[in-house]
Tab-separated table of C-alpha atoms in Angstrom:
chain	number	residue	atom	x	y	z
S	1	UNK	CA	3.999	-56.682	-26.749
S	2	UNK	CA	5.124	-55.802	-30.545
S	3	UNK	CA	8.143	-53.697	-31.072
S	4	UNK	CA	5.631	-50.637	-32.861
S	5	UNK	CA	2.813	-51.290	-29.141
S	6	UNK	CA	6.533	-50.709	-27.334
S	7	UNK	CA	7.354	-47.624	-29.191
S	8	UNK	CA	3.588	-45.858	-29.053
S	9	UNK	CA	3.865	-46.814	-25.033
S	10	UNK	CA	6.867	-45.110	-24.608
S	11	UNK	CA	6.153	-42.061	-26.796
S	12	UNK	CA	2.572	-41.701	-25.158
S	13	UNK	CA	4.572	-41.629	-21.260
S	14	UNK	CA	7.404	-39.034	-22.673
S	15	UNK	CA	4.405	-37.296	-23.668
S	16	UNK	CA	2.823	-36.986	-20.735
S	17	UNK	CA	5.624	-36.171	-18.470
S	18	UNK	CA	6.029	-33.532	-20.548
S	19	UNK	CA	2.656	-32.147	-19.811
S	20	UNK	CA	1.458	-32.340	-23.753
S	21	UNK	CA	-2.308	-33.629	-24.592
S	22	UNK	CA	-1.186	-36.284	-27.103
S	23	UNK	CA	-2.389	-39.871	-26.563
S	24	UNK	CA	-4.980	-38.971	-23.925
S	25	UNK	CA	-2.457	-37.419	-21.527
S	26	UNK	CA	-4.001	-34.421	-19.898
S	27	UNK	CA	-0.943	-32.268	-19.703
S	28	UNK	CA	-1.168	-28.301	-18.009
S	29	UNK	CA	-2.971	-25.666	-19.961
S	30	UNK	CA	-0.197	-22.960	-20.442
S	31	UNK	CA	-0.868	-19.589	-20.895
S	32	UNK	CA	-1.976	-18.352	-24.156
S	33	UNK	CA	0.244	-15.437	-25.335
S	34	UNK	CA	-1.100	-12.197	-24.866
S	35	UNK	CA	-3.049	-13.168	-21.722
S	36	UNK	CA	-2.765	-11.141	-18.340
S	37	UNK	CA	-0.615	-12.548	-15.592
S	38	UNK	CA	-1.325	-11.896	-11.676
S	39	UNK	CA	-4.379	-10.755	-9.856
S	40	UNK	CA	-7.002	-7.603	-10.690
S	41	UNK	CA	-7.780	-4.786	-8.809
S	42	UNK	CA	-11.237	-5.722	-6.589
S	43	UNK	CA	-12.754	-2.410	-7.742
S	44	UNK	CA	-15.506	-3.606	-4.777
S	45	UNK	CA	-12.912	-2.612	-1.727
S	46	UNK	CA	-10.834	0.051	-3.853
S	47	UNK	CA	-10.647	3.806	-2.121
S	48	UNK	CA	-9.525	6.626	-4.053
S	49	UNK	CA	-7.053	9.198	-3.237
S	50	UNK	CA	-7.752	13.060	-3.307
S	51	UNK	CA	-5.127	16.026	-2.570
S	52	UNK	CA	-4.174	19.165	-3.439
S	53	UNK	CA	-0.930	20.552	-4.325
S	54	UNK	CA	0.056	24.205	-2.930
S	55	UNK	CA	2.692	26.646	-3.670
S	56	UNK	CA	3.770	29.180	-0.735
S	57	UNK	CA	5.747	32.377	-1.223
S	58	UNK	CA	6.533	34.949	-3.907
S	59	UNK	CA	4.910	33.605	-7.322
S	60	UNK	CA	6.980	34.322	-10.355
S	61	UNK	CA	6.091	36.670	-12.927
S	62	UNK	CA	4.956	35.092	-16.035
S	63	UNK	CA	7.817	35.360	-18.701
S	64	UNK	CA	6.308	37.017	-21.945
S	65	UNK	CA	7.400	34.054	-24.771
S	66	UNK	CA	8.781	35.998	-28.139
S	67	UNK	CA	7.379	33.988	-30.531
S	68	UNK	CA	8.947	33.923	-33.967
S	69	UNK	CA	7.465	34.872	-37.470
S	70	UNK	CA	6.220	31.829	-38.390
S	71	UNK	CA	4.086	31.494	-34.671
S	72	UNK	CA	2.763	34.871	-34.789
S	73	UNK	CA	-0.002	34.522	-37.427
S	74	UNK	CA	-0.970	31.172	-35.460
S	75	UNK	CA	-1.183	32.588	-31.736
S	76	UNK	CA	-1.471	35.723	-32.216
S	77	UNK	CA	-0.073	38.371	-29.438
S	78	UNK	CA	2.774	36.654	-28.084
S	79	UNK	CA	1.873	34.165	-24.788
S	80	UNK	CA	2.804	33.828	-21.667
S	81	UNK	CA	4.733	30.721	-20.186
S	82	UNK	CA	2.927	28.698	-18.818
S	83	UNK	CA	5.476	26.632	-16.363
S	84	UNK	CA	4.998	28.405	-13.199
S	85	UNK	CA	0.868	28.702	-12.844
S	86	UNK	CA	-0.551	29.484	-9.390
S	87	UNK	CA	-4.137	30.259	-8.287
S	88	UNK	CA	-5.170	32.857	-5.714
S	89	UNK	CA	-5.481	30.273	-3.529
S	90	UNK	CA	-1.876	28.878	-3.577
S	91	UNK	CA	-3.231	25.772	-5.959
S	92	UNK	CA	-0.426	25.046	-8.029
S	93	UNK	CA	-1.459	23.809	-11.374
S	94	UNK	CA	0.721	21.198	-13.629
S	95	UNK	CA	2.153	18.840	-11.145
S	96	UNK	CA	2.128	15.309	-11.852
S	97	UNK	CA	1.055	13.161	-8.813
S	98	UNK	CA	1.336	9.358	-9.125
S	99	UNK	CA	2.223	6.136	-7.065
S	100	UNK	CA	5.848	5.982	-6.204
S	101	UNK	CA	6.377	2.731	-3.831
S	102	UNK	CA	4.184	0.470	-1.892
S	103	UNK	CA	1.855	-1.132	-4.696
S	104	UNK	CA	1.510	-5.252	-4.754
S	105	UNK	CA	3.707	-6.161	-7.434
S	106	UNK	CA	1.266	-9.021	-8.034
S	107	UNK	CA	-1.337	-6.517	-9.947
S	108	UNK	CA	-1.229	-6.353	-13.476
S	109	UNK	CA	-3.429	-3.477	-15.352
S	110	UNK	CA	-4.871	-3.402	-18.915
S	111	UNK	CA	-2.626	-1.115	-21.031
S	112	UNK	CA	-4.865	1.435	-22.428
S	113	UNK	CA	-5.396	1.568	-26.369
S	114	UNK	CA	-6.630	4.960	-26.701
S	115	UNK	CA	-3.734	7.636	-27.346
S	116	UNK	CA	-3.625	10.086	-25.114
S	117	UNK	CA	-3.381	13.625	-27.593
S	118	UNK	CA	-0.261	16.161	-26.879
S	119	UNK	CA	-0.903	19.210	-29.017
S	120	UNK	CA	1.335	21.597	-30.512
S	121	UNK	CA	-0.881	24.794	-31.340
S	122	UNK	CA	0.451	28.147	-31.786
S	123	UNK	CA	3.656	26.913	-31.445
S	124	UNK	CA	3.066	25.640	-27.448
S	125	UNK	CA	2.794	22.307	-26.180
S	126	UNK	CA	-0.471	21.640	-24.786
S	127	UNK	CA	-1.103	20.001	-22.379
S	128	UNK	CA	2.150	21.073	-20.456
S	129	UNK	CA	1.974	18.302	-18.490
S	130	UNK	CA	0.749	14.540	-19.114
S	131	UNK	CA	1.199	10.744	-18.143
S	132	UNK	CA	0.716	7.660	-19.831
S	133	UNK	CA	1.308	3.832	-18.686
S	134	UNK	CA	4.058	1.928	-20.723
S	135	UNK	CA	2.780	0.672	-23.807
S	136	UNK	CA	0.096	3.491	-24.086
S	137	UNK	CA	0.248	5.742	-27.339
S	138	UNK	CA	0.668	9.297	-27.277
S	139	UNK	CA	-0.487	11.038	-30.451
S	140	UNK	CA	1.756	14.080	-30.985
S	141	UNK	CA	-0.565	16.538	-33.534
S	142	UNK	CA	0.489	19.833	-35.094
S	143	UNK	CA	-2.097	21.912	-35.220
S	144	UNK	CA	0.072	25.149	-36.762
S	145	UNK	CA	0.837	25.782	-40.124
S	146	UNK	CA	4.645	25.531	-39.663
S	147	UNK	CA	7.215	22.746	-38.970
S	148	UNK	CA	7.798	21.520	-35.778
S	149	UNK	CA	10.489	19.364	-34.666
S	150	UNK	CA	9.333	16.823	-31.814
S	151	UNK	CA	12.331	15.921	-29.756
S	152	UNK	CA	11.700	13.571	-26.833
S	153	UNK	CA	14.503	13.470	-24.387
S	154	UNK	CA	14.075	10.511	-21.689
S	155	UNK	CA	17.103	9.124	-19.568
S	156	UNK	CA	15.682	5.519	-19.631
S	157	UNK	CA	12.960	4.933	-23.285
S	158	UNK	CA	14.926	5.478	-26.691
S	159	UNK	CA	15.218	9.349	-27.212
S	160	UNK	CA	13.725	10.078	-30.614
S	161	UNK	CA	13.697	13.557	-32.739
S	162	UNK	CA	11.410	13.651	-35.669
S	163	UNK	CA	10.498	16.574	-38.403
S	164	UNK	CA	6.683	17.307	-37.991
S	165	UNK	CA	5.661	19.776	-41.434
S	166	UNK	CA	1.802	19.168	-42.242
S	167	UNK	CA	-0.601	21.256	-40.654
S	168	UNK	CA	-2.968	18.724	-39.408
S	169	UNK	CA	-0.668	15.672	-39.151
S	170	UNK	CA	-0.324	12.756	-36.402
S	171	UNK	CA	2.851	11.517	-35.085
S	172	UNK	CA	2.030	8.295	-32.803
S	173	UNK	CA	4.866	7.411	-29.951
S	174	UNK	CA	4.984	4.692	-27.163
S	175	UNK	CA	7.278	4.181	-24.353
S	176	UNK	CA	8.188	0.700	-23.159
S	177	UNK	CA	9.388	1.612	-19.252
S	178	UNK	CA	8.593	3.320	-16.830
S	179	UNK	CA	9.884	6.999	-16.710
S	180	UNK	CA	9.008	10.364	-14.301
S	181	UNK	CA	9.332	12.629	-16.302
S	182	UNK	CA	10.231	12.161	-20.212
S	183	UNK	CA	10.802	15.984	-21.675
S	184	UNK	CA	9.510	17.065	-24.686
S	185	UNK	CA	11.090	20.105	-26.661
S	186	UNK	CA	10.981	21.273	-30.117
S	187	UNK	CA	14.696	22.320	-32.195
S	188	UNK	CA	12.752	24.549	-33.879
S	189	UNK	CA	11.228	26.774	-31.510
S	190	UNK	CA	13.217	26.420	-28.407
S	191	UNK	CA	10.482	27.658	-25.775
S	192	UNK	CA	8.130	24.786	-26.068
S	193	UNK	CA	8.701	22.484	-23.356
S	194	UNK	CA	5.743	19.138	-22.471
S	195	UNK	CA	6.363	16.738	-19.659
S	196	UNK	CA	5.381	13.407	-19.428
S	197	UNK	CA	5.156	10.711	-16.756
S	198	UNK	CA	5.542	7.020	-17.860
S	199	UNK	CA	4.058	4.835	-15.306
S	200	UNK	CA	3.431	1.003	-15.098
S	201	UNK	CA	0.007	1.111	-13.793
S	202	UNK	CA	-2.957	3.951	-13.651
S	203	UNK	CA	-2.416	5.533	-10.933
S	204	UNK	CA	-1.655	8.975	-11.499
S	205	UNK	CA	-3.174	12.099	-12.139
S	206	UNK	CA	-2.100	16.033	-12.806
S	207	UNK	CA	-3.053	19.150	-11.049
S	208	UNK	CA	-5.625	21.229	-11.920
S	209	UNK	CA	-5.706	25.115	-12.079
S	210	UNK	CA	-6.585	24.736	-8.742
S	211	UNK	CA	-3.954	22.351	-7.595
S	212	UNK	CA	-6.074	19.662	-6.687
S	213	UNK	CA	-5.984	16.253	-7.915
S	214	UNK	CA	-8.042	12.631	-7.719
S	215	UNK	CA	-6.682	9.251	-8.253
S	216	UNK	CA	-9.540	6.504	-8.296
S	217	UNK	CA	-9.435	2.630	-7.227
S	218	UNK	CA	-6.658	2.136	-5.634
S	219	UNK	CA	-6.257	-1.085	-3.541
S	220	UNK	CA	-6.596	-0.660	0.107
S	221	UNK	CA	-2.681	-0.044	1.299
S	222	UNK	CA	0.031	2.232	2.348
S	223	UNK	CA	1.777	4.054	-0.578
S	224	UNK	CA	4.579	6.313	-1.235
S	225	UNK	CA	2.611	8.998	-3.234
S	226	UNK	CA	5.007	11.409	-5.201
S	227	UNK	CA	4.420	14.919	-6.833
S	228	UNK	CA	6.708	16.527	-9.255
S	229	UNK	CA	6.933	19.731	-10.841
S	230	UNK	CA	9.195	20.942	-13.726
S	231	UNK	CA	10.425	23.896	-11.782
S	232	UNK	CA	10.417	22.695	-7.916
S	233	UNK	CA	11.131	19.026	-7.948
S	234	UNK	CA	9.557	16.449	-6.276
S	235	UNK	CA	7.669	16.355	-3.000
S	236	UNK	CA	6.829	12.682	-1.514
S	237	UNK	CA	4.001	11.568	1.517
S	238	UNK	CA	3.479	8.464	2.724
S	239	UNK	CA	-0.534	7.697	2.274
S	240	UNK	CA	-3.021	5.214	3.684
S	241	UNK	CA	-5.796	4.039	1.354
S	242	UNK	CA	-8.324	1.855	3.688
S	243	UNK	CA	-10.673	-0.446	1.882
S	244	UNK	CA	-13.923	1.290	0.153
S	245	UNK	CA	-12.746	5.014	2.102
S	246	UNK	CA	-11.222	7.852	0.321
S	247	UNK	CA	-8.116	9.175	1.791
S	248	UNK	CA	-6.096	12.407	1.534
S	249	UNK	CA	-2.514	13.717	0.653
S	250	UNK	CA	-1.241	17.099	0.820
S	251	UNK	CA	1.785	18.931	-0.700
S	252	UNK	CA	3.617	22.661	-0.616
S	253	UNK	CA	5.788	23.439	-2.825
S	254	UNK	CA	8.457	26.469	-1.801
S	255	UNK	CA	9.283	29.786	-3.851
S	256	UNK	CA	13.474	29.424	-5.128
């Protein structure tokens, strides 16, 4: 054998132990970047999860909100907070429900690309309460004909405070972890207050005005199912989702 046959043998067995395709070696396929790791929901033997959450005892009045000069031609008369909202029923509107503990940490989930909208119109956060997964925009609009200031204050995602002045305008955010619950406020008009849950994965949902709830395709297991509210804290219940059945959680919330 030549000195140059030598040198393309050798090259052509480094090559292949090192799992490349030169020379004819057929070396591992790695994963292209981008690309999903871990296993998919089976949507086929996925159950959903429906609840309510209630609130017992004396219901706080509504607190009237003093809105200032530059609100009033926007909103009109002034408005009533809207933290504390309570059907006739007991349903207690605004809490954010979501998977706590207990999911296979083997699933991965498709990040969403549409932005999920947070409103500021008549100088009041709407919706109050919202959640995203990581890596899913929120688009942060002003609606009013005044400046707001959008302050996010999380404990764990960078905290960011940005001037919003057009009427009209966008302001696009995402958070890179996981977070319950990231507070929203405005410098400029102190009252307005937004909530939202960061979660890695799409399970999660937020009360309706009457308190119930519905979180689809989850995989058949036992979960530690959490609901949170800005005023009475956080309520957890241990659930049981059996394949292809619906199951049920239930939480009361107490008057301070």
């Amino acid at each position: 054998m030549t000195h140059a046959s030598r040198f393309v043998s050798l090259f052509c067995a480094a090559a292949l132990v090192a799992g490349l395709s030169a020379c004819g070696g057929g070396g591992t396929e790695q994963p292209k970047a981008g690309a999903s790791a871990g296993k998919k929901v089976d949507l086929a033997t996925a159950g959903s999860l429906t609840g309510t959450v209630k609130f017992t005892g004396p219901v706080p009045a509504p607190a009237d909100i003093r809105l200032s000069k530059d609100c009033v031609a926007n909103a009109g008369p002034n408005p009533q907070s809207d933290a504390v909202l309570v059907a006739a029923d007991g349903g207690l509107k605004n809490a954010f429900v979501y998977v706590k503990d207990g999911l296979d940490k083997s699933y991965t989930f498709e990040t969403p690309t549409k932005p999920v909208e947070l409103a500021q119109t008549g100088c009041i956060y709407a919706p109050r309460v919202l959640g995203v997964q990581v890596g899913q925009p929120i688009d942060v609009v002003n609606n009013d004909a005044t400046l707001h200031n959008v302050h996010a204050l999380p404990m764990v995602n960078q905290e960011f405070n940005k001037s919003q002045a057009q009427q009209n305008s966008h302001m696009l955010h995402t958070f890179t972890a996981p977070e319950v619950m990231v507070r929203f406020m405005c410098n400029v008009h102190q009252w307005m207050a937004a909530y939202v849950g960061v979660v890695a994965h799409p399970y999660f949902a937020v009360t309706a005005a009457d308190g119930t709830f519905t979180i689809k395709d989850l995989p058949p297991g036992t979960y530690t199912v959490e609901a949170w509210h800005e005023r009475y804290g956080a309520k957890t219940a241990q659930v049981t989702v059996a394949a292809d059945k619906p199951a049920e959680a239930a939480f009361q919330f107490e008057a301070k």
